[in-house]
PDB file of C-alpha atoms in Angstrom:
ATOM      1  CA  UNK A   1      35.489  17.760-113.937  1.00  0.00           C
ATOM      2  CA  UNK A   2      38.458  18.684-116.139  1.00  0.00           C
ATOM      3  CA  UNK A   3      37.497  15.840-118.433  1.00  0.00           C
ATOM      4  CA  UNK A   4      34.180  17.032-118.578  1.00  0.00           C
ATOM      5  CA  UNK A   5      35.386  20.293-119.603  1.00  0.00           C
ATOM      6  CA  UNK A   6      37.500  19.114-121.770  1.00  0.00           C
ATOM      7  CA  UNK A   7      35.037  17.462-123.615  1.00  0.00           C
ATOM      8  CA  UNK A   8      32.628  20.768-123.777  1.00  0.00           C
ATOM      9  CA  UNK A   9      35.029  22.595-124.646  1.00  0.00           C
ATOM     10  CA  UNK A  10      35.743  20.028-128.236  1.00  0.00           C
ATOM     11  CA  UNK A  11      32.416  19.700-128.680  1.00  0.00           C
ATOM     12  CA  UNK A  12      32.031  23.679-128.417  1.00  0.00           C
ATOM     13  CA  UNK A  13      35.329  24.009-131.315  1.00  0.00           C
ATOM     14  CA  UNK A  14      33.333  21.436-133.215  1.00  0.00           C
ATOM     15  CA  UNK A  15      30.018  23.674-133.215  1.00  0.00           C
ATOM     16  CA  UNK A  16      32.254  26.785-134.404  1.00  0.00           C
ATOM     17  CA  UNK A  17      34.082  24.831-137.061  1.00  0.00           C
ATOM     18  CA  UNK A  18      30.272  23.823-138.565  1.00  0.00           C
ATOM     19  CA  UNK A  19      29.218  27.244-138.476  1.00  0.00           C
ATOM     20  CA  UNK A  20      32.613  28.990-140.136  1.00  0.00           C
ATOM     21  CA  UNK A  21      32.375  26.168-142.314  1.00  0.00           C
ATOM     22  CA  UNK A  22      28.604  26.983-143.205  1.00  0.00           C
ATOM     23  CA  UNK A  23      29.480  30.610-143.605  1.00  0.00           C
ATOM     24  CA  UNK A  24      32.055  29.491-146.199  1.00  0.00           C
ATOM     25  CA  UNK A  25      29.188  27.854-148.469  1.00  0.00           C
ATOM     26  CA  UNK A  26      28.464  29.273-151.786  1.00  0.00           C
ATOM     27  CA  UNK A  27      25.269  31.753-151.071  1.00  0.00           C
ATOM     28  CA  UNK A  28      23.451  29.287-153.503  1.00  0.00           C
ATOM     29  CA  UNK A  29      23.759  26.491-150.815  1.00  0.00           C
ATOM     30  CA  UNK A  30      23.034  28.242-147.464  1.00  0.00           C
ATOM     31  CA  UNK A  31      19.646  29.810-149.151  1.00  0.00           C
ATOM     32  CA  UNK A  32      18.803  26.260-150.282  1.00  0.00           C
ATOM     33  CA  UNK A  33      20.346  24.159-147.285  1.00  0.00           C
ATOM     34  CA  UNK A  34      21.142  21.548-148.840  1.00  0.00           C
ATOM     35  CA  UNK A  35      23.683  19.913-152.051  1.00  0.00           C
ATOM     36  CA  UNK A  36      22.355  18.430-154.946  1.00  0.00           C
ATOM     37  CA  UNK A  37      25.023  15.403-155.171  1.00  0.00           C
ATOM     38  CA  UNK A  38      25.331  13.435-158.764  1.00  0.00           C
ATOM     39  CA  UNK A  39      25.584   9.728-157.567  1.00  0.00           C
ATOM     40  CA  UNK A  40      24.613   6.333-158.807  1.00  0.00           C
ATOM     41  CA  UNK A  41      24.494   3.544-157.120  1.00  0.00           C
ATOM     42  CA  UNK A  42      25.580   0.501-158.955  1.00  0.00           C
ATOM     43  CA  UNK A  43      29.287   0.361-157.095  1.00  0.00           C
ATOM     44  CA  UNK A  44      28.845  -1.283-154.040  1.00  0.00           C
ATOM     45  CA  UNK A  45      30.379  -0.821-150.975  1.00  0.00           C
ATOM     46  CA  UNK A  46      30.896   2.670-151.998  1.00  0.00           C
ATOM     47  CA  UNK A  47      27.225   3.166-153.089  1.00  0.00           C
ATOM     48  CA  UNK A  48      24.432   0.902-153.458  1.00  0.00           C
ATOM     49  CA  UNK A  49      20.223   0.495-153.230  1.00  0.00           C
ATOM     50  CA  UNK A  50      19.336  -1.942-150.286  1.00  0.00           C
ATOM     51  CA  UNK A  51      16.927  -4.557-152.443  1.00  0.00           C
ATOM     52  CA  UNK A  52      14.950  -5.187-149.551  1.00  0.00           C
ATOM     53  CA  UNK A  53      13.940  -1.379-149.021  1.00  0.00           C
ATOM     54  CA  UNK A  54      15.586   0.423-152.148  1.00  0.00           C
ATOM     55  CA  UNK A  55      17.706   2.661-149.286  1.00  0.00           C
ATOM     56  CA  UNK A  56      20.894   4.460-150.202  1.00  0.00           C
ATOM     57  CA  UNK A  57      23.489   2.485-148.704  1.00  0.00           C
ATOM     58  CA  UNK A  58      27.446   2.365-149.113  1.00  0.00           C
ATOM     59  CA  UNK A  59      30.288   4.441-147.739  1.00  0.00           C
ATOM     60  CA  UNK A  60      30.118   7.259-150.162  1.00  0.00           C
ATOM     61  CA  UNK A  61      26.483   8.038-149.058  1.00  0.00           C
ATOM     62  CA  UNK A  62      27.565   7.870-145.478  1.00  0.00           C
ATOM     63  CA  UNK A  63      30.549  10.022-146.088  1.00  0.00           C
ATOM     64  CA  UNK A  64      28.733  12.688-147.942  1.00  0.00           C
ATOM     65  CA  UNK A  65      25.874  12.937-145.479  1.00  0.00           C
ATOM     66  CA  UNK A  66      28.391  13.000-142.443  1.00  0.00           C
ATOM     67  CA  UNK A  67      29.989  16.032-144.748  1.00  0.00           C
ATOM     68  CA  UNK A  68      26.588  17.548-144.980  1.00  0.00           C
ATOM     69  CA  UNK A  69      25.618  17.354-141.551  1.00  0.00           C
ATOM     70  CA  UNK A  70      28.986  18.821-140.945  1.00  0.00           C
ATOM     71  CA  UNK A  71      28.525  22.006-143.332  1.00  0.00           C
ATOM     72  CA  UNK A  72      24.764  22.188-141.697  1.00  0.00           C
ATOM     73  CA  UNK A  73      22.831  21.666-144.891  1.00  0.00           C
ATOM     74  CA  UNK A  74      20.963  18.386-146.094  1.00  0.00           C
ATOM     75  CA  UNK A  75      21.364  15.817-149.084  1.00  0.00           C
ATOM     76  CA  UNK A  76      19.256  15.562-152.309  1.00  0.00           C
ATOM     77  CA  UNK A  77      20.616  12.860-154.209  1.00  0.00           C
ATOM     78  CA  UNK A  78      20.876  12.641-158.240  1.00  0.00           C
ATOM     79  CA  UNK A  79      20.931   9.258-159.556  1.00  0.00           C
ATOM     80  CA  UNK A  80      23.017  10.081-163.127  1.00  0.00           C
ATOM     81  CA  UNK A  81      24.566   8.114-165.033  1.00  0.00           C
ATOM     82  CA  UNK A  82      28.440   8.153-164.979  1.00  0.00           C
ATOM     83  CA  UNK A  83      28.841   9.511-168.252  1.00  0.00           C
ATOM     84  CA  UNK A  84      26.630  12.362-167.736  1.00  0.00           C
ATOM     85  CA  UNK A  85      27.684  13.829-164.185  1.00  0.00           C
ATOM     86  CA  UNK A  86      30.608  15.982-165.293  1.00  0.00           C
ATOM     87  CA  UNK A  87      28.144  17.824-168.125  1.00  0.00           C
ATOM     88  CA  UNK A  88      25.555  18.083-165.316  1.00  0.00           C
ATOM     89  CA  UNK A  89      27.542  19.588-162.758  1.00  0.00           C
ATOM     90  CA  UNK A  90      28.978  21.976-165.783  1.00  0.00           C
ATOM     91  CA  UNK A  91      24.973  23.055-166.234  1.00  0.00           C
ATOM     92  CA  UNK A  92      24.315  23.550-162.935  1.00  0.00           C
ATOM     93  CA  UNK A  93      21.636  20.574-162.218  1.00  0.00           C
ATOM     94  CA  UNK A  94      24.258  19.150-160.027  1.00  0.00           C
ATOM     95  CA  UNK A  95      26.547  21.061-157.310  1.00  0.00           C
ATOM     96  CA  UNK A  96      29.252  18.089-156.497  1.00  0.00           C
ATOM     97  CA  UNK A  97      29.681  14.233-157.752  1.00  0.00           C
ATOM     98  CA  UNK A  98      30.511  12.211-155.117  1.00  0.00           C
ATOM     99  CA  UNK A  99      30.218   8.656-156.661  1.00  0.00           C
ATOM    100  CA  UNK A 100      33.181   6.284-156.526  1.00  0.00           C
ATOM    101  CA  UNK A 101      34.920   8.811-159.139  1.00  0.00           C
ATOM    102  CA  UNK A 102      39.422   8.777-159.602  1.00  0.00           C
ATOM    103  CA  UNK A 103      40.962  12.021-159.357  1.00  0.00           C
ATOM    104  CA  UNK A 104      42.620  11.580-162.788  1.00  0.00           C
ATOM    105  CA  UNK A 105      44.871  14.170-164.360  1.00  0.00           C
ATOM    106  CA  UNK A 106      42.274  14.420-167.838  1.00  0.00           C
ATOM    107  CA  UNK A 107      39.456  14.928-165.671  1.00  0.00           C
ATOM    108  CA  UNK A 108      41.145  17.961-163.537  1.00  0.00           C
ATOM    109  CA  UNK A 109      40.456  20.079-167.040  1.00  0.00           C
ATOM    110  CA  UNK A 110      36.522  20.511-166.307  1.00  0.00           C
ATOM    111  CA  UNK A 111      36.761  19.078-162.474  1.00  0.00           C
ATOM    112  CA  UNK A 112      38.439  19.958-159.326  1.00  0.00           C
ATOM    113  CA  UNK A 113      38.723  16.759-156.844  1.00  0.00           C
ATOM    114  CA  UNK A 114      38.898  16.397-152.908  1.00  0.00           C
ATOM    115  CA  UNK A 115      40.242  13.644-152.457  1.00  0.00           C
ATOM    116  CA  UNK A 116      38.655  11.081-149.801  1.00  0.00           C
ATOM    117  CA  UNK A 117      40.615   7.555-150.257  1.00  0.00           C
ATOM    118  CA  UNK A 118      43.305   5.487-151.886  1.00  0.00           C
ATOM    119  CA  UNK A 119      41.841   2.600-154.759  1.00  0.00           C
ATOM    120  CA  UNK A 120      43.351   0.791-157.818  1.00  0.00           C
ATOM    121  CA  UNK A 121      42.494  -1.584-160.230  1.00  0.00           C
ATOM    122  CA  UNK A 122      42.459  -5.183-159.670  1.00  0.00           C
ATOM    123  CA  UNK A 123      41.904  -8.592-161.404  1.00  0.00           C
ATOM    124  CA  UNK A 124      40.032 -11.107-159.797  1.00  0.00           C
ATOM    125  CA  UNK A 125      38.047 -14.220-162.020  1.00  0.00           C
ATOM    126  CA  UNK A 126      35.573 -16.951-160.583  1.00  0.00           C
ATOM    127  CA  UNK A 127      36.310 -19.230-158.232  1.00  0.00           C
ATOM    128  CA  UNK A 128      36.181 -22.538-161.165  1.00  0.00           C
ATOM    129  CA  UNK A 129      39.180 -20.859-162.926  1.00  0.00           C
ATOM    130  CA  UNK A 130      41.484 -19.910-159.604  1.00  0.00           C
ATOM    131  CA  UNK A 131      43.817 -22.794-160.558  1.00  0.00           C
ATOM    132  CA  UNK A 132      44.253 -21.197-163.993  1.00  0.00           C
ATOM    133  CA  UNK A 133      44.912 -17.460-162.967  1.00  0.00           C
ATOM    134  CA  UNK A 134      47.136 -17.284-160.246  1.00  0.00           C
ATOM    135  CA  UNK A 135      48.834 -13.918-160.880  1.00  0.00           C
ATOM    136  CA  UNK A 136      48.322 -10.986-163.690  1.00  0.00           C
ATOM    137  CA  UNK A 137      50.454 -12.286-165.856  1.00  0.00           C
ATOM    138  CA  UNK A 138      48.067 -15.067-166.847  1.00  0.00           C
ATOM    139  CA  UNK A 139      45.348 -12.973-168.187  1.00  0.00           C
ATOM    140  CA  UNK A 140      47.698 -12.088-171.266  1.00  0.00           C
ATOM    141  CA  UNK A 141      46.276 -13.057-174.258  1.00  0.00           C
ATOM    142  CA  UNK A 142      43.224 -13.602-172.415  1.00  0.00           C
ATOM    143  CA  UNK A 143      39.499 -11.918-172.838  1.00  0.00           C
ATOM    144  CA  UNK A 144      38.721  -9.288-169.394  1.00  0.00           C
ATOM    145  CA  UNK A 145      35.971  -7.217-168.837  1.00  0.00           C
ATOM    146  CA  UNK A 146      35.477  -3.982-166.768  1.00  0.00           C
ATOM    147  CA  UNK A 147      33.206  -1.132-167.324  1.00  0.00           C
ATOM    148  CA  UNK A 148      34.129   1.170-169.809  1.00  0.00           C
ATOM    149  CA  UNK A 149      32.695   4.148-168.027  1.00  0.00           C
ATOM    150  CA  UNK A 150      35.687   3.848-165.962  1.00  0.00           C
ATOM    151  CA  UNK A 151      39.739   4.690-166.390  1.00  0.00           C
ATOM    152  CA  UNK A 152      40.072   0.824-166.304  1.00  0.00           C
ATOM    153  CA  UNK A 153      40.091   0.179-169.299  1.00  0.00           C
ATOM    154  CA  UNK A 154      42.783   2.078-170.537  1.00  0.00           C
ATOM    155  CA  UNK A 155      44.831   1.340-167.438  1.00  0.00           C
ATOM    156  CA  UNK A 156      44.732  -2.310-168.640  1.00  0.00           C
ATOM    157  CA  UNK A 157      45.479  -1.707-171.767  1.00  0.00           C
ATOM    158  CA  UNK A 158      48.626   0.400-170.389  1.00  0.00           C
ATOM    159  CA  UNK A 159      49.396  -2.295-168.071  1.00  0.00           C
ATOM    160  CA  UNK A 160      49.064  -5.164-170.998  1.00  0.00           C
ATOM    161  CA  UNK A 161      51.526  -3.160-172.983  1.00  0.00           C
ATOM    162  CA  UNK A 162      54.430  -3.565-170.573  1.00  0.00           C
ATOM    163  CA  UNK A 163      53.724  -6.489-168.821  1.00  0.00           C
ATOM    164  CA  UNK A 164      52.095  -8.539-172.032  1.00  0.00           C
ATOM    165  CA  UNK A 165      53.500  -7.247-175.056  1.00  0.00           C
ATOM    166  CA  UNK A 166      56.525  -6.099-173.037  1.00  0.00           C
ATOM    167  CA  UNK A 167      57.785  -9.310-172.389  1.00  0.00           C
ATOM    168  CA  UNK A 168      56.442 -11.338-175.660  1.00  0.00           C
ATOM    169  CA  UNK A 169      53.446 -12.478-174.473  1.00  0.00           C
ATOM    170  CA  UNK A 170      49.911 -12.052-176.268  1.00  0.00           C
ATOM    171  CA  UNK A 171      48.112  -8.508-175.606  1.00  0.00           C
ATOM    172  CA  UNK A 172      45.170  -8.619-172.916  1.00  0.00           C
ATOM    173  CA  UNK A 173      42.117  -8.550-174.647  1.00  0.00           C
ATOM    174  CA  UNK A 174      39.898  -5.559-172.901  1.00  0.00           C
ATOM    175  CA  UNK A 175      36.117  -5.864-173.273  1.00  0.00           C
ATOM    176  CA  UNK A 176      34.210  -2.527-172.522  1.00  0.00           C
ATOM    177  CA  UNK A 177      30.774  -3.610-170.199  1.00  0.00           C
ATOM    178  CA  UNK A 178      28.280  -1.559-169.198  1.00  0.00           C
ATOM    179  CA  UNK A 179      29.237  -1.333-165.781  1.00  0.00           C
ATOM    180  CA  UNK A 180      30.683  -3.415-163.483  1.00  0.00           C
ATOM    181  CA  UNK A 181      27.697  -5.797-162.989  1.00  0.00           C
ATOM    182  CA  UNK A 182      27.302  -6.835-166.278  1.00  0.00           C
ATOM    183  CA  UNK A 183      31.441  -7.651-166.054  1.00  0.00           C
ATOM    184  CA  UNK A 184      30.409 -10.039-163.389  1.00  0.00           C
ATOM    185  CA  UNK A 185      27.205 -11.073-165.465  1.00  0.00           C
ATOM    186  CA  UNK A 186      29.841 -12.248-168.606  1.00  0.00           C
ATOM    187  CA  UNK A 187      32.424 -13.593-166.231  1.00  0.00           C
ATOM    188  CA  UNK A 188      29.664 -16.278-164.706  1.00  0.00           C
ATOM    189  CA  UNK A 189      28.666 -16.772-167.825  1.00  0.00           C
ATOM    190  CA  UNK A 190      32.170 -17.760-169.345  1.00  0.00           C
ATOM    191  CA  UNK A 191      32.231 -14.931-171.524  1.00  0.00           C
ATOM    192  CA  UNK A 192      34.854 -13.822-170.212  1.00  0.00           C
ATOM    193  CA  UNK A 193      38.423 -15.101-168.439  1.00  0.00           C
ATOM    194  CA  UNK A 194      38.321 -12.354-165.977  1.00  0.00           C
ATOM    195  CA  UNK A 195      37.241  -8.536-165.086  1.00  0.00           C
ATOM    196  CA  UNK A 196      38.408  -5.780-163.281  1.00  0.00           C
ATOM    197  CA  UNK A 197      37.405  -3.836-160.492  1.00  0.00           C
ATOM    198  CA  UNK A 198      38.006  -1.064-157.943  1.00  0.00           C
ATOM    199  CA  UNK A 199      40.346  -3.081-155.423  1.00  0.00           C
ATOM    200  CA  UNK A 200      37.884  -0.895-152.422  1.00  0.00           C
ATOM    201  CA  UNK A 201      34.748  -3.175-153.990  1.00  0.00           C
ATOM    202  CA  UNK A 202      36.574  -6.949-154.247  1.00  0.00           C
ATOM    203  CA  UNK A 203      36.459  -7.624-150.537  1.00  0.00           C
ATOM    204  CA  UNK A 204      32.972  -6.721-150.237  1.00  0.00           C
ATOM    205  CA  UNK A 205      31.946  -8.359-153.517  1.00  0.00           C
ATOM    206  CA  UNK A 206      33.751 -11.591-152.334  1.00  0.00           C
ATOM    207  CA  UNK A 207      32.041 -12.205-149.093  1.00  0.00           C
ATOM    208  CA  UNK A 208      28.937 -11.052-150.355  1.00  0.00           C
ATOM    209  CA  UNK A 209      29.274 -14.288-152.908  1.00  0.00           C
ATOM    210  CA  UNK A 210      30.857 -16.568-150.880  1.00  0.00           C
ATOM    211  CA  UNK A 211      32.271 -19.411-153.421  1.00  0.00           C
ATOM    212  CA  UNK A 212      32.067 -16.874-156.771  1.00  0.00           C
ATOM    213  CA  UNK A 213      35.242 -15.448-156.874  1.00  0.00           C
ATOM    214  CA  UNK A 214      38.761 -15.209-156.774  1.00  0.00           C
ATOM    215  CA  UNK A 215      40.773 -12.272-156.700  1.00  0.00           C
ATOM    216  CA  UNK A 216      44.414 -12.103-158.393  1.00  0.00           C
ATOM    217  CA  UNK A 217      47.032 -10.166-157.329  1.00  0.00           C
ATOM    218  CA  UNK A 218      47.563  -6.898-155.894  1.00  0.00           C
ATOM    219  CA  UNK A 219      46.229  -3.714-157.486  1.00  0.00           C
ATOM    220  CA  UNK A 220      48.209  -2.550-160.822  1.00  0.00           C
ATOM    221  CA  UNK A 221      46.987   0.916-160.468  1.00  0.00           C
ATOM    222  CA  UNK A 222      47.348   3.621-157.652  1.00  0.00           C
ATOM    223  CA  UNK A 223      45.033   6.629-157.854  1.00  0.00           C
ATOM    224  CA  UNK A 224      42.616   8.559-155.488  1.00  0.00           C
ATOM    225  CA  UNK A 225      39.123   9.022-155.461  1.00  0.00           C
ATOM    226  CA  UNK A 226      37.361  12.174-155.161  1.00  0.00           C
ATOM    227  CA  UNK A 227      34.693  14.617-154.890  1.00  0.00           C
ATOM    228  CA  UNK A 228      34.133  16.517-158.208  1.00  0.00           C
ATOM    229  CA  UNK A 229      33.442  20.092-158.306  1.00  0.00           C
ATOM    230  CA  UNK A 230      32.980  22.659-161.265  1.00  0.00           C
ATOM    231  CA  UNK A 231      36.372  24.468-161.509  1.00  0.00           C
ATOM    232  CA  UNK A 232      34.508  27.862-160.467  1.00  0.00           C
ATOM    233  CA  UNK A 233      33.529  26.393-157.696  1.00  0.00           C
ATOM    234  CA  UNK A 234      36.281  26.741-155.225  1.00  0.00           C
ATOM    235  CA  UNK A 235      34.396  28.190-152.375  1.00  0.00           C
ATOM    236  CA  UNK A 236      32.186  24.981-152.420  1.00  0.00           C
ATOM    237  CA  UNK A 237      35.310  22.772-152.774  1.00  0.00           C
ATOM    238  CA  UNK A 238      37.010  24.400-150.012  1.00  0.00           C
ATOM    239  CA  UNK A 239      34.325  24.141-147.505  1.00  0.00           C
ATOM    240  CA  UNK A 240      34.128  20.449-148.353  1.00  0.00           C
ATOM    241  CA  UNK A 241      38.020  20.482-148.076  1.00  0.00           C
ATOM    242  CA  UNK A 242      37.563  21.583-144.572  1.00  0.00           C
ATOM    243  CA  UNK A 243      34.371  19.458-143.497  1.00  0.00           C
ATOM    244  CA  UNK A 244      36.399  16.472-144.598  1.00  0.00           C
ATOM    245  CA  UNK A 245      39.523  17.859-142.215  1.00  0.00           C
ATOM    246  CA  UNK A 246      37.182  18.082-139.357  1.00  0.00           C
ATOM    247  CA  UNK A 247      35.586  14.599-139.653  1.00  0.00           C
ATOM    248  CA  UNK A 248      39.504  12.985-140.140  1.00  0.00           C
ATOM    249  CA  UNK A 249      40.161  15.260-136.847  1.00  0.00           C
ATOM    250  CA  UNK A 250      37.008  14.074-134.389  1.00  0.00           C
ATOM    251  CA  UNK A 251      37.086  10.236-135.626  1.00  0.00           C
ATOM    252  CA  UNK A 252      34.389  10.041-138.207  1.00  0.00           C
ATOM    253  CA  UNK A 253      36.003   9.797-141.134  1.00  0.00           C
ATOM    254  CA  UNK A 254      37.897   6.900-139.712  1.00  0.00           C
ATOM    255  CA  UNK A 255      34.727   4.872-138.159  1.00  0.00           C
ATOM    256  CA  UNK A 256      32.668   5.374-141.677  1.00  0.00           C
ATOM    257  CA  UNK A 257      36.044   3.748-143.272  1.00  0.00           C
ATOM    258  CA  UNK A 258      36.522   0.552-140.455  1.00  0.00           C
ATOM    259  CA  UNK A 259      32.238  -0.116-140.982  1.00  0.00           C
ATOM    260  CA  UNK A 260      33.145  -0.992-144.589  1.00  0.00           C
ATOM    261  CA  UNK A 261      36.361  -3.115-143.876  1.00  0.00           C
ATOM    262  CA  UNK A 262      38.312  -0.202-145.927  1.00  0.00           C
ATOM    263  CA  UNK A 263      40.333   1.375-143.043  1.00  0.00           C
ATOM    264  CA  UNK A 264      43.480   0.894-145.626  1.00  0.00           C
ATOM    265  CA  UNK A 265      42.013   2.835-148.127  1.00  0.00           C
ATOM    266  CA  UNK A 266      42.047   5.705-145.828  1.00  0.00           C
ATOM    267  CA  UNK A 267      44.143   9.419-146.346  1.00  0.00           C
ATOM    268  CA  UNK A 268      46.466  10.319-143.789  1.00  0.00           C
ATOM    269  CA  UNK A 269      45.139  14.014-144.608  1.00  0.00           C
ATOM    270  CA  UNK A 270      43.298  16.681-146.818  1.00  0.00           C
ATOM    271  CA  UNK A 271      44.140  16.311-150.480  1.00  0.00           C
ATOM    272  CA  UNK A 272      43.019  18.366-153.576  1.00  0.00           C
ATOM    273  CA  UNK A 273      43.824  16.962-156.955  1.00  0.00           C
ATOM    274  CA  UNK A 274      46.227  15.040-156.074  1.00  0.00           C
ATOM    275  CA  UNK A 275      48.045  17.332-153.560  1.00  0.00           C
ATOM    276  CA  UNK A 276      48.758  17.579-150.236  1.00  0.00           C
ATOM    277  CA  UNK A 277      47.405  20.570-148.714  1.00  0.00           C
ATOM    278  CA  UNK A 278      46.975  22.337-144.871  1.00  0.00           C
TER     279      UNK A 278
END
């Protein structure tokens, strides 16, 4: 009996969380019930299309509608292209990007970020040229490709200056794709000696082609990823703040993390650019 009121009586806190949290929703959101979230899907795990029935898949889309459902409003989803979700969350045809985005200090000038998980860039090549690029240090002088939507790749070029040029080896040559596919595209193709990725996507991109790829080293970057929101916008970031506290509190956050394999990418609490906060 006690357990079972124990358990009514969570479930009841739960219920009263959701609605304060609802009541904390810009008025624009509760009239509409629902978020119009800039996404696109090209960066699996974190967001993908399933081929097979073109369905949303990934753990950003299960994170943001477990958020949702928390904040008791629904999902409409705006595929946009990286390069144009900050401008149209600025004009309004957006009200959050949730999309595999880093919490970087340039972008906290037109953005505010709640943070959601821990990621870094990381080599990796194909599985023919393992033997040749065993750590970082043999890409200097060397052609790599990662999407220049991305921080990437001017974190490689940072990294090339200490660690290549630093120690007298040739600068890493850094090849601007259009996204991380067509890195993977060129590095098949021999285009390229090896690319860079989101060290959240290797794993899954690894076992999803068993044999392809090798990946090389640990990550050279640390940043977090985020939720983007206008910088007016702090009621709407704040209510997302606390959604995200309440799934990390009942378990949910944690279980959509372990279904993607990416339990260490996990935050041990409630961050907003960059900071730790209650």
């Amino acid at each position: 009996m006690i357990t079972k009121l124990a358990l009514l009586a969570t479930g009841c806190a739960l219920a009263l969380t959701a609605q304060a949290q609802a009541q904390e929703l810009p008025a624009r959101v509760k009239d509409a019930g629902k978020v119009t979230i800039a996404n696109q899907p090209n960066y699996p795990p974190m967001e993908y299309k399933d081929p097979a029935t073109n369905e949303l898949k990934g753990l950003d889309i299960d994170l943001a509608m477990a958020l949702a459902k928390q904040l008791g409003v629904t999902v409409a989803w705006a595929d946009i292209g990286f390069e144009q979700m900050v401008s149209s969350l600025a004009t309004g045809r957006v009200d959050l990007i949730h999309s595999g985005m880093s919490d970087l200090p340039k972008r906290r000038d037109n953005l505010d970020f709640v943070d959601y998980m821990k990621s870094g860039a990381q080599f990796y090549t194909t599985e023919a040229n393992k033997d040749l690029y065993k750590s970082p240090i043999d890409f200097c002088g060397k052609t790599v490709g990662m999407s220049r939507r991305t921080s990437f790749p001017d974190e490689a070029a940072k990294w090339s200056a200490k660690n290549c040029e630093g120690a007298g080896k040739p600068a890493l040559v850094v090849v601007g794709t259009e996204g991380s596919a067509d890195a993977r595209t060129q590095l098949k193709q021999g285009r390229l000696d090896g690319a860079v990725q989101g060290s959240e996507t290797l794993p899954y991109l690894v076992a999803l082609e068993t044999g392809s790829y090798q990946v090389v080293g640990e990550p050279f970057t640390a940043v977090f990823q985020g939720m983007g929101f206008a910088k007016k916008d702090t009621e709407l970031r704040d209510a997302y703040a606390g959604a995200l506290k309440a799934l990390m509190a009942s378990g949910e956050y944690k279980t959509i993390f372990a279904k993607y394999g990416l339990e260490g990418a996990m935050l041990d609490g409630i961050m907003i650019n960059g900071e730790a906060v209650k």
